[in-house]
mmCIF file of C-alpha atoms and ligand atoms in Angstrom:
data_model
loop_
_atom_site.group_PDB
_atom_site.id
_atom_site.type_symbol
_atom_site.label_atom_id
_atom_site.label_comp_id
_atom_site.label_asym_id
_atom_site.label_seq_id
_atom_site.Cartn_x
_atom_site.Cartn_y
_atom_site.Cartn_z
ATOM 1 C CA MET L 1 93.361 124.397 90.919
ATOM 2 C CA SER L 2 93.913 122.857 87.454
ATOM 3 C CA ILE L 3 91.388 120.603 85.879
ATOM 4 C CA ALA L 4 93.667 117.570 86.530
ATOM 5 C CA GLU L 5 93.607 118.258 90.283
ATOM 6 C CA LYS L 6 89.857 118.751 90.542
ATOM 7 C CA GLN L 7 87.703 115.888 91.518
ATOM 8 C CA PRO L 8 85.835 114.475 88.591
ATOM 9 C CA LEU L 9 82.136 113.946 89.253
ATOM 10 C CA ILE L 10 81.124 111.917 86.262
ATOM 11 C CA GLY L 11 81.256 108.109 86.999
ATOM 12 C CA LEU L 12 80.585 108.431 90.757
ATOM 13 C CA ALA L 13 77.779 106.249 92.039
ATOM 14 C CA ARG L 14 74.803 108.200 93.506
ATOM 15 C CA GLU L 15 75.937 107.381 97.175
ATOM 16 C CA GLU L 16 79.457 108.518 96.385
ATOM 17 C CA LEU L 17 78.314 111.713 94.887
ATOM 18 C CA THR L 18 76.073 112.381 97.886
ATOM 19 C CA ALA L 19 78.897 111.692 100.299
ATOM 20 C CA LEU L 20 81.457 113.746 98.426
ATOM 21 C CA LEU L 21 79.113 116.732 98.372
ATOM 22 C CA ALA L 22 78.307 116.356 102.010
ATOM 23 C CA SER L 23 82.086 116.334 102.848
ATOM 24 C CA HIS L 24 82.265 119.706 101.136
ATOM 25 C CA GLY L 25 79.292 121.060 103.062
ATOM 26 C CA PHE L 26 76.561 120.754 100.419
ATOM 27 C CA ALA L 27 73.076 119.575 101.407
ATOM 28 C CA PRO L 28 71.914 116.177 100.062
ATOM 29 C CA LEU L 29 69.328 117.924 97.784
ATOM 30 C CA ARG L 30 72.297 119.151 95.788
ATOM 31 C CA ALA L 31 73.468 115.695 94.909
ATOM 32 C CA LYS L 32 69.962 115.008 93.428
ATOM 33 C CA GLN L 33 70.133 118.297 91.457
ATOM 34 C CA LEU L 34 73.563 117.608 90.205
ATOM 35 C CA TRP L 35 72.631 114.128 89.137
ATOM 36 C CA HIS L 36 69.700 115.673 87.012
ATOM 37 C CA TRP L 37 71.975 118.322 85.482
ATOM 38 C CA LEU L 38 74.715 115.969 84.642
ATOM 39 C CA TYR L 39 72.878 112.985 83.418
ATOM 40 C CA ALA L 40 69.366 114.184 82.300
ATOM 41 C CA LYS L 41 70.384 117.512 80.911
ATOM 42 C CA GLY L 42 74.016 116.839 79.954
ATOM 43 C CA VAL L 43 75.350 120.211 81.120
ATOM 44 C CA THR L 44 79.186 120.649 81.120
ATOM 45 C CA ASP L 45 79.349 123.955 83.063
ATOM 46 C CA PHE L 46 78.182 124.578 86.643
ATOM 47 C CA THR L 47 76.823 127.952 85.663
ATOM 48 C CA GLN L 48 74.176 126.160 83.536
ATOM 49 C CA MET L 49 72.675 124.643 86.628
ATOM 50 C CA SER L 50 69.940 127.222 87.295
ATOM 51 C CA SER L 51 68.408 125.455 90.346
ATOM 52 C CA ILE L 52 71.616 125.903 92.249
ATOM 53 C CA ALA L 53 72.580 129.303 93.738
ATOM 54 C CA LYS L 54 75.401 131.132 91.898
ATOM 55 C CA GLY L 55 77.577 131.133 95.005
ATOM 56 C CA GLU L 56 77.296 127.394 95.333
ATOM 57 C CA GLN L 57 77.946 126.918 91.606
ATOM 58 C CA ALA L 58 81.170 128.781 91.961
ATOM 59 C CA LYS L 59 82.264 126.780 95.038
ATOM 60 C CA MET L 60 81.544 123.520 93.082
ATOM 61 C CA ALA L 61 83.478 124.642 90.109
ATOM 62 C CA GLU L 62 86.535 125.450 92.233
ATOM 63 C CA VAL L 63 86.868 121.798 93.451
ATOM 64 C CA PHE L 64 85.009 119.531 91.055
ATOM 65 C CA SER L 65 85.354 118.917 87.318
ATOM 66 C CA ILE L 66 82.523 117.899 84.959
ATOM 67 C CA ALA L 67 84.548 118.370 81.822
ATOM 68 C CA ARG L 68 84.264 115.770 79.039
ATOM 69 C CA PRO L 69 87.358 113.927 77.759
ATOM 70 C CA THR L 70 88.533 115.306 74.418
ATOM 71 C CA VAL L 71 87.207 114.016 71.098
ATOM 72 C CA ALA L 72 90.556 113.696 69.230
ATOM 73 C CA ARG L 73 88.942 112.640 65.898
ATOM 74 C CA GLU L 74 85.389 112.305 64.589
ATOM 75 C CA GLN L 75 84.633 110.275 61.439
ATOM 76 C CA THR L 76 81.389 109.604 59.557
ATOM 77 C CA SER L 77 81.105 106.739 57.242
ATOM 78 C CA THR L 78 79.360 106.829 53.896
ATOM 79 C CA ASP L 79 76.665 104.680 55.566
ATOM 80 C CA THR L 80 76.230 107.329 58.336
ATOM 81 C CA THR L 81 77.942 105.300 61.084
ATOM 82 C CA ARG L 82 79.997 107.707 63.275
ATOM 83 C CA LYS L 83 83.143 106.975 65.097
ATOM 84 C CA TRP L 84 84.804 109.099 67.882
ATOM 85 C CA LEU L 85 88.317 108.710 69.013
ATOM 86 C CA ILE L 86 88.121 109.765 72.634
ATOM 87 C CA GLU L 87 91.161 110.844 74.592
ATOM 88 C CA PHE L 88 91.354 110.880 78.388
ATOM 89 C CA THR L 89 93.515 113.197 80.505
ATOM 90 C CA ASP L 90 96.279 110.509 80.624
ATOM 91 C CA LYS L 91 96.342 110.669 76.814
ATOM 92 C CA ASN L 92 95.108 107.140 76.429
ATOM 93 C CA GLN L 93 92.473 106.784 73.637
ATOM 94 C CA VAL L 94 89.535 104.531 72.815
ATOM 95 C CA GLU L 95 87.073 104.398 70.037
ATOM 96 C CA THR L 96 83.252 104.655 70.353
ATOM 97 C CA VAL L 97 80.941 104.043 67.475
ATOM 98 C CA PHE L 98 77.359 105.122 66.790
ATOM 99 C CA ILE L 99 75.503 102.782 64.427
ATOM 100 C CA PRO L 100 72.150 104.315 63.233
ATOM 101 C CA ASP L 101 69.650 101.655 62.235
ATOM 102 C CA LEU L 102 68.887 102.046 58.571
ATOM 103 C CA THR L 103 65.449 100.574 58.715
ATOM 104 C CA ASP L 104 63.909 102.329 61.661
ATOM 105 C CA ASP L 105 64.586 105.332 63.791
ATOM 106 C CA ARG L 106 66.816 103.622 66.350
ATOM 107 C CA GLY L 107 70.485 103.297 66.800
ATOM 108 C CA ALA L 108 73.125 101.634 68.956
ATOM 109 C CA LEU L 109 76.115 102.995 70.549
ATOM 110 C CA CYS L 110 79.048 100.634 70.699
ATOM 111 C CA ILE L 111 81.210 101.424 73.695
ATOM 112 C CA SER L 112 84.671 100.311 74.804
ATOM 113 C CA SER L 113 85.500 98.838 78.107
ATOM 114 C CA GLN L 114 89.315 98.758 77.982
ATOM 115 C CA VAL L 115 92.216 100.517 76.225
ATOM 116 C CA GLY L 116 93.313 97.541 74.166
ATOM 117 C CA CYS L 117 92.577 93.922 75.154
ATOM 118 C CA THR L 118 94.488 91.313 77.166
ATOM 119 C CA LEU L 119 93.085 88.606 74.841
ATOM 120 C CA THR L 120 94.428 87.956 71.456
ATOM 121 C CA CYS L 121 91.622 86.631 69.293
ATOM 122 C CA SER L 122 93.315 86.011 65.939
ATOM 123 C CA PHE L 123 90.627 87.607 63.779
ATOM 124 C CA CYS L 124 90.335 90.878 65.866
ATOM 125 C CA HIS L 125 92.178 94.067 65.271
ATOM 126 C CA THR L 126 91.878 95.123 68.922
ATOM 127 C CA GLY L 127 93.539 91.897 69.863
ATOM 128 C CA THR L 128 96.737 93.107 68.203
ATOM 129 C CA MET L 129 96.960 95.808 70.789
ATOM 130 C CA PRO L 130 98.302 95.024 74.368
ATOM 131 C CA LEU L 131 96.011 95.910 77.181
ATOM 132 C CA VAL L 132 96.986 99.402 78.236
ATOM 133 C CA ARG L 133 94.466 99.851 80.998
ATOM 134 C CA ASN L 134 90.923 99.254 82.205
ATOM 135 C CA LEU L 135 88.573 102.039 81.624
ATOM 136 C CA THR L 136 87.062 103.524 84.810
ATOM 137 C CA ALA L 137 83.322 104.169 85.262
ATOM 138 C CA HIS L 138 84.122 107.820 84.451
ATOM 139 C CA ASP L 139 85.680 106.847 81.155
ATOM 140 C CA ILE L 140 82.752 104.515 80.207
ATOM 141 C CA VAL L 141 79.851 106.907 81.235
ATOM 142 C CA ASN L 142 81.610 109.776 79.330
ATOM 143 C CA GLN L 143 81.398 107.774 76.057
ATOM 144 C CA VAL L 144 77.703 107.955 76.362
ATOM 145 C CA LEU L 145 77.576 111.463 77.382
ATOM 146 C CA ILE L 146 79.842 112.486 74.394
ATOM 147 C CA ALA L 147 77.434 110.494 72.007
ATOM 148 C CA ARG L 148 74.424 112.500 73.319
ATOM 149 C CA ASP L 149 76.445 115.733 72.817
ATOM 150 C CA ARG L 150 77.508 114.880 69.318
ATOM 151 C CA LEU L 151 74.155 113.583 68.252
ATOM 152 C CA ASP L 152 72.478 116.625 69.748
ATOM 153 C CA GLU L 153 70.129 114.494 71.893
ATOM 154 C CA TRP L 154 69.929 116.318 75.110
ATOM 155 C CA GLY L 155 66.574 117.676 75.840
ATOM 156 C CA LYS L 156 64.928 115.262 73.421
ATOM 157 C CA ARG L 157 62.364 112.847 74.640
ATOM 158 C CA GLY L 158 62.926 109.077 74.456
ATOM 159 C CA GLU L 159 61.048 108.484 71.259
ATOM 160 C CA GLU L 160 62.693 111.404 69.481
ATOM 161 C CA ARG L 161 66.105 110.021 70.119
ATOM 162 C CA LEU L 162 68.115 108.129 67.542
ATOM 163 C CA PHE L 163 70.492 106.639 70.137
ATOM 164 C CA THR L 164 68.362 104.185 72.013
ATOM 165 C CA ASN L 165 70.508 101.056 72.558
ATOM 166 C CA ILE L 166 73.961 100.340 73.968
ATOM 167 C CA VAL L 167 76.218 97.425 72.996
ATOM 168 C CA LEU L 168 79.448 96.677 74.921
ATOM 169 C CA MET L 169 81.198 95.494 71.820
ATOM 170 C CA GLY L 170 83.934 98.031 71.422
ATOM 171 C CA MET L 171 87.544 97.685 72.456
ATOM 172 C CA GLY L 172 88.254 95.252 75.294
ATOM 173 C CA GLU L 173 86.745 92.430 77.272
ATOM 174 C CA PRO L 174 84.069 93.847 79.595
ATOM 175 C CA LEU L 175 84.022 90.920 81.929
ATOM 176 C CA PHE L 176 87.690 91.386 82.571
ATOM 177 C CA ASN L 177 86.799 94.882 83.875
ATOM 178 C CA TYR L 178 83.566 93.913 85.556
ATOM 179 C CA GLU L 179 83.581 96.304 88.529
ATOM 180 C CA ASN L 180 84.017 99.420 86.417
ATOM 181 C CA VAL L 181 81.592 98.285 83.750
ATOM 182 C CA ALA L 182 78.901 97.472 86.372
ATOM 183 C CA LYS L 183 79.313 100.770 88.140
ATOM 184 C CA ALA L 184 79.078 102.638 84.794
ATOM 185 C CA LEU L 185 76.021 100.615 83.658
ATOM 186 C CA LYS L 186 74.202 101.346 86.890
ATOM 187 C CA ILE L 187 74.716 105.106 86.222
ATOM 188 C CA ILE L 188 73.666 104.695 82.639
ATOM 189 C CA MET L 189 70.481 102.768 83.671
ATOM 190 C CA ASP L 190 69.487 105.089 86.453
ATOM 191 C CA ASN L 191 65.957 106.395 85.703
ATOM 192 C CA GLU L 192 66.634 109.962 86.826
ATOM 193 C CA GLY L 193 69.483 110.448 84.478
ATOM 194 C CA ILE L 194 70.578 108.848 81.219
ATOM 195 C CA ALA L 195 67.832 106.243 81.699
ATOM 196 C CA ILE L 196 68.725 103.634 79.162
ATOM 197 C CA SER L 197 66.889 100.508 80.296
ATOM 198 C CA LYS L 198 68.713 97.084 80.887
ATOM 199 C CA ARG L 199 66.495 95.728 78.033
ATOM 200 C CA LYS L 200 68.271 98.013 75.639
ATOM 201 C CA ILE L 201 71.761 97.086 76.776
ATOM 202 C CA THR L 202 73.803 94.079 75.510
ATOM 203 C CA LEU L 203 77.150 92.971 76.852
ATOM 204 C CA SER L 204 79.431 90.870 74.604
ATOM 205 C CA THR L 205 81.954 88.666 76.049
ATOM 206 C CA SER L 206 84.556 86.259 74.570
ATOM 207 C CA GLY L 207 83.493 83.805 77.374
ATOM 208 C CA VAL L 208 84.840 84.835 80.876
ATOM 209 C CA VAL L 209 82.744 81.957 82.374
ATOM 210 C CA PRO L 210 83.190 82.788 86.166
ATOM 211 C CA MET L 211 81.703 86.250 85.640
ATOM 212 C CA ILE L 212 78.644 85.424 83.542
ATOM 213 C CA GLU L 213 76.250 84.499 86.318
ATOM 214 C CA ARG L 214 77.070 87.666 88.393
ATOM 215 C CA CYS L 215 76.608 89.810 85.304
ATOM 216 C CA GLY L 216 73.179 88.474 84.731
ATOM 217 C CA ARG L 217 72.081 88.562 88.280
ATOM 218 C CA GLU L 218 73.352 92.123 89.083
ATOM 219 C CA LEU L 219 72.945 93.870 85.863
ATOM 220 C CA GLU L 220 70.262 91.856 84.015
ATOM 221 C CA VAL L 221 71.454 93.079 80.658
ATOM 222 C CA GLY L 222 71.288 91.107 77.455
ATOM 223 C CA LEU L 223 74.191 88.633 76.915
ATOM 224 C CA ALA L 224 76.144 88.045 73.690
ATOM 225 C CA ILE L 225 78.766 85.398 73.463
ATOM 226 C CA SER L 226 81.590 85.489 70.900
ATOM 227 C CA LEU L 227 81.403 81.800 70.027
ATOM 228 C CA HIS L 228 82.911 81.665 66.486
ATOM 229 C CA ALA L 229 83.711 77.892 66.581
ATOM 230 C CA VAL L 230 81.994 74.701 67.525
ATOM 231 C CA ARG L 231 85.114 72.677 68.250
ATOM 232 C CA ASP L 232 87.533 73.317 71.048
ATOM 233 C CA ASP L 233 90.562 72.711 68.927
ATOM 234 C CA LEU L 234 89.551 75.594 66.513
ATOM 235 C CA ARG L 235 88.195 77.799 69.174
ATOM 236 C CA ASP L 236 91.425 77.535 71.067
ATOM 237 C CA VAL L 237 93.118 79.232 68.103
ATOM 238 C CA LEU L 238 90.376 81.814 67.239
ATOM 239 C CA VAL L 239 89.490 82.799 70.883
ATOM 240 C CA PRO L 240 92.453 81.655 72.955
ATOM 241 C CA LEU L 241 90.521 82.238 76.227
ATOM 242 C CA ASN L 242 88.772 78.930 75.146
ATOM 243 C CA LYS L 243 91.843 77.100 76.553
ATOM 244 C CA LYS L 244 90.764 78.256 80.016
ATOM 245 C CA TYR L 245 87.042 78.025 79.560
ATOM 246 C CA PRO L 246 86.131 75.493 76.889
ATOM 247 C CA ILE L 247 82.912 75.388 74.859
ATOM 248 C CA ALA L 248 80.992 72.964 77.195
ATOM 249 C CA GLU L 249 81.660 75.154 80.317
ATOM 250 C CA LEU L 250 80.701 78.276 78.369
ATOM 251 C CA LEU L 251 77.464 76.903 77.145
ATOM 252 C CA GLU L 252 76.647 75.641 80.628
ATOM 253 C CA ALA L 253 77.139 79.218 81.995
ATOM 254 C CA CYS L 254 74.789 80.438 79.236
ATOM 255 C CA ARG L 255 72.125 77.942 80.062
ATOM 256 C CA ASN L 256 72.230 79.290 83.695
ATOM 257 C CA TYR L 257 72.323 82.898 82.676
ATOM 258 C CA PRO L 258 69.799 84.598 85.109
ATOM 259 C CA ALA L 259 68.481 87.224 82.715
ATOM 260 C CA ALA L 260 67.745 84.915 79.769
ATOM 261 C CA SER L 261 64.336 83.706 78.710
ATOM 262 C CA ASN L 262 62.451 83.065 75.507
ATOM 263 C CA ALA L 263 61.606 86.781 75.296
ATOM 264 C CA ARG L 264 65.258 87.643 75.859
ATOM 265 C CA ARG L 265 67.451 85.084 74.129
ATOM 266 C CA ILE L 266 71.288 84.936 74.361
ATOM 267 C CA THR L 267 72.891 86.051 71.208
ATOM 268 C CA PHE L 268 75.703 83.876 69.946
ATOM 269 C CA GLU L 269 78.090 85.855 67.685
ATOM 270 C CA TYR L 270 79.747 83.849 64.952
ATOM 271 C CA VAL L 271 82.317 85.494 62.601
ATOM 272 C CA MET L 272 82.221 83.975 59.146
ATOM 273 C CA LEU L 273 85.798 83.028 58.173
ATOM 274 C CA LYS L 274 86.308 81.458 54.749
ATOM 275 C CA GLY L 275 87.264 77.835 54.880
ATOM 276 C CA ILE L 276 87.838 77.921 58.672
ATOM 277 C CA ASN L 277 84.537 77.769 60.529
ATOM 278 C CA ASP L 278 81.888 78.057 57.871
ATOM 279 C CA SER L 279 81.049 74.561 56.603
ATOM 280 C CA ASP L 280 77.583 72.857 56.610
ATOM 281 C CA ALA L 281 78.884 70.463 59.269
ATOM 282 C CA ASP L 282 79.935 73.352 61.502
ATOM 283 C CA ALA L 283 76.300 74.805 61.154
ATOM 284 C CA ARG L 284 74.755 71.492 62.011
ATOM 285 C CA GLU L 285 77.002 71.082 65.068
ATOM 286 C CA LEU L 286 76.094 74.548 66.192
ATOM 287 C CA VAL L 287 72.348 73.600 66.143
ATOM 288 C CA ARG L 288 73.194 70.529 68.129
ATOM 289 C CA LEU L 289 75.267 72.454 70.745
ATOM 290 C CA LEU L 290 72.714 75.084 71.277
ATOM 291 C CA GLY L 291 70.035 72.474 71.797
ATOM 292 C CA ASP L 292 66.851 73.924 73.513
ATOM 293 C CA MET L 293 68.628 77.087 74.742
ATOM 294 C CA PRO L 294 66.698 80.364 74.197
ATOM 295 C CA ALA L 295 69.204 81.615 71.689
ATOM 296 C CA LYS L 296 69.758 83.349 68.361
ATOM 297 C CA VAL L 297 72.866 83.432 66.290
ATOM 298 C CA ASN L 298 74.332 86.595 64.755
ATOM 299 C CA LEU L 299 76.400 85.809 61.762
ATOM 300 C CA ILE L 300 79.107 88.452 61.376
ATOM 301 C CA PRO L 301 80.822 88.705 58.003
ATOM 302 C CA PHE L 302 84.479 88.984 58.851
ATOM 303 C CA ASN L 303 85.617 92.604 58.663
ATOM 304 C CA PRO L 304 89.201 92.858 57.248
ATOM 305 C CA TRP L 305 91.871 94.990 58.858
ATOM 306 C CA PRO L 306 95.530 95.542 57.800
ATOM 307 C CA ASN L 307 97.639 92.370 57.809
ATOM 308 C CA ALA L 308 94.647 90.099 58.919
ATOM 309 C CA ILE L 309 95.264 86.470 57.949
ATOM 310 C CA TYR L 310 91.537 85.681 57.334
ATOM 311 C CA GLU L 311 89.123 86.235 54.547
ATOM 312 C CA CYS L 312 85.342 86.579 54.737
ATOM 313 C CA SER L 313 83.151 83.669 53.658
ATOM 314 C CA SER L 314 81.262 84.139 50.419
ATOM 315 C CA ASN L 315 77.718 85.521 50.528
ATOM 316 C CA ASN L 316 76.348 82.199 49.352
ATOM 317 C CA ARG L 317 78.239 80.335 52.079
ATOM 318 C CA ILE L 318 76.997 82.714 54.858
ATOM 319 C CA HIS L 319 73.368 82.287 53.588
ATOM 320 C CA ALA L 320 73.699 78.483 53.370
ATOM 321 C CA PHE L 321 75.075 78.446 56.944
ATOM 322 C CA GLY L 322 72.266 80.592 58.047
ATOM 323 C CA ARG L 323 69.601 78.374 56.467
ATOM 324 C CA ILE L 324 70.812 75.385 58.387
ATOM 325 C CA LEU L 325 70.533 77.325 61.625
ATOM 326 C CA MET L 326 67.022 78.516 60.710
ATOM 327 C CA ASP L 327 65.940 74.984 59.811
ATOM 328 C CA GLY L 328 67.331 73.925 63.294
ATOM 329 C CA GLY L 329 65.022 76.563 64.882
ATOM 330 C CA PHE L 330 67.449 79.420 65.468
ATOM 331 C CA ALA L 331 66.916 82.949 64.092
ATOM 332 C CA SER L 332 70.223 83.770 62.495
ATOM 333 C CA PRO L 333 70.418 87.396 61.127
ATOM 334 C CA ILE L 334 73.471 88.298 59.082
ATOM 335 C CA ARG L 335 74.961 91.410 60.574
ATOM 336 C CA THR L 336 75.418 94.039 57.902
ATOM 337 C CA PRO L 337 78.942 95.441 58.125
ATOM 338 C CA ARG L 338 78.729 99.069 59.060
ATOM 339 C CA GLY L 339 81.302 101.856 58.873
ATOM 340 C CA GLN L 340 83.938 99.650 57.150
ATOM 341 C CA ASP L 341 85.404 102.578 55.311
ATOM 342 C CA ILE L 342 86.269 104.361 58.587
ATOM 343 C CA LEU L 343 87.374 101.049 60.273
ATOM 344 C CA ALA L 344 84.378 101.231 62.613
ATOM 345 C CA ALA L 345 82.962 97.752 62.075
ATOM 346 C CA CYS L 346 83.223 94.844 64.508
ATOM 347 C CA GLY L 347 86.718 93.956 65.379
ATOM 348 C CA GLN L 348 88.302 96.825 63.517
ATOM 349 C CA LEU L 349 88.680 99.235 66.372
ATOM 350 C CA LYS L 350 92.277 100.060 67.604
ATOM 351 C CA SER L 351 93.914 103.186 69.011
ATOM 352 C CA ASP L 352 97.619 104.126 69.102
ATOM 353 C CA SER L 353 97.813 104.008 72.889
ATOM 354 C CA GLU L 354 100.759 102.036 74.054
ATOM 355 C CA ARG L 355 101.839 100.833 77.414
ATOM 356 C CA LYS L 356 104.884 102.772 78.582
ATOM 357 C CA LYS L 357 108.062 100.671 78.911
ATOM 358 C CA GLY L 358 108.001 98.801 82.254
ATOM 359 C CA GLU L 359 104.530 100.250 83.215
ATOM 360 C CA ARG L 360 102.285 97.743 84.965
ATOM 361 C CA VAL L 361 98.662 97.310 83.902
ATOM 362 C CA ALA L 362 96.292 98.354 86.714
ATOM 363 C CA LEU L 363 93.707 95.452 86.909
HETATM 364 N N1 LIG V 1 85.716 91.621 73.716
HETATM 365 C C1 LIG V 1 84.295 91.308 73.615
HETATM 366 C C2 LIG V 1 83.573 92.457 72.942
HETATM 367 C C3 LIG V 1 84.131 93.222 71.836
HETATM 368 S S1 LIG V 1 84.264 92.417 70.252
HETATM 369 C C4 LIG V 1 84.064 90.107 72.794
HETATM 370 O O1 LIG V 1 85.006 89.564 72.233
HETATM 371 O O2 LIG V 1 82.990 89.627 72.749
HETATM 372 C C5 LIG V 1 82.676 92.496 69.507
HETATM 373 C C6 LIG V 1 82.431 91.361 68.440
HETATM 374 O O3 LIG V 1 83.170 91.564 67.171
HETATM 375 C C7 LIG V 1 82.894 89.991 69.050
HETATM 376 O O4 LIG V 1 81.935 89.022 68.709
HETATM 377 C C8 LIG V 1 84.170 89.810 68.259
HETATM 378 O O5 LIG V 1 84.495 88.492 68.249
HETATM 379 C C9 LIG V 1 83.803 90.344 66.848
HETATM 380 N N2 LIG V 1 84.924 90.538 66.001
HETATM 381 C C10 LIG V 1 86.120 90.773 66.328
HETATM 382 N N3 LIG V 1 86.969 90.965 65.249
HETATM 383 C C11 LIG V 1 86.102 90.895 64.188
HETATM 384 C C12 LIG V 1 86.329 91.032 62.784
HETATM 385 N N4 LIG V 1 87.555 91.313 62.309
HETATM 386 N N5 LIG V 1 85.264 90.916 61.986
HETATM 387 C C13 LIG V 1 84.012 90.608 62.513
HETATM 388 N N6 LIG V 1 83.800 90.515 63.838
HETATM 389 C C14 LIG V 1 84.842 90.639 64.698
HETATM 390 FE FE1 LIG V 2 89.447 91.214 72.848
HETATM 391 FE FE2 LIG V 2 86.944 90.749 72.066
HETATM 392 FE FE3 LIG V 2 88.862 91.371 70.275
HETATM 393 FE FE4 LIG V 2 88.940 88.940 71.492
HETATM 394 S S1 LIG V 2 87.409 89.751 70.003
HETATM 395 S S2 LIG V 2 90.744 90.399 71.245
HETATM 396 S S3 LIG V 2 88.135 89.575 73.551
HETATM 397 S S4 LIG V 2 88.124 92.658 71.837
#
């Protein structure tokens, strides 16, 4: 049987894995052991699973696949940010970025949820790509496994690891691929496996209002909202999804987000675009809109990409904007651009995957 025909195990929910193994005549204990080998130890070969008898290892290897997708390109920025171009068996590609924290020993993995994006935010490089397909739970979990491989972090204990946090801020809109994202996150959060806690995971959305409540209730992850404008007429242009779900509805959904509290504030992302959304009046309006919500604002200097029509606000302007937010009671850190030299910064990700002529997008 070729690899393409073998049943992939990565990305199956625990119950699915148990049922699949049972259907091949394996005892329930094997599912528990496999889970441990795949997600706590990171093995990529059945022969490494020493708690499973050799005969059973061979039988599993005949019908199941635990191979990783290919890393088609690996780049390291001068600031140590790393980017991997990951290619799946159907040849589609996405980018995954590891951003080490420069001040302490932590780092965040920025993962993608779709190949391309259906949305067309005018300042985002990914938005210039058509949506090619949703990523499956298999594809999403594998981004995490590949990062652990490449960072050599299997077998290390929690506090020795550099990769501690996950942000869903790569290519795609995660709430347009909710089922797969949720399934993958449950695997990633499972305590007997990869074990990254919900407190260390942040999902960023451009504002898919009807999915926000469910995301908070079921996954309890941190929420980041790509706000970028304080008036609907401007947000309609920057984030066209605003025409469907305008600012007032979006903020209402945020106020009701089940997993928010003062200890865990909602992050509002605000890309600083010169002369577009960066005036003092915009900052004051932002303070007014957020009101008494447990929130903080992440100011993101615009990251340029080939043929982009925007420029980044000046440093002085960004700081002045941030001061107004601070005076209004909102922490407003300025996100340092990371990995710009390898196009790994926010909004710069893109791959060459294209939809084949006439091919329909599976949603
Ligand atoms: N689709 C989701 C998650 C991915 S984008 C979303 O839009 O939230 C992650 C963040 O980068 C978003 O806030 C996005 O608006 C921002 N971004 C996109 N293009 C950017 C650019 N060129 N410079 C800076 N930030 C950008
Ligand atoms: Fe898609 Fe997010 Fe980029 Fe908008 S900012 S085009 S939603 S990836």
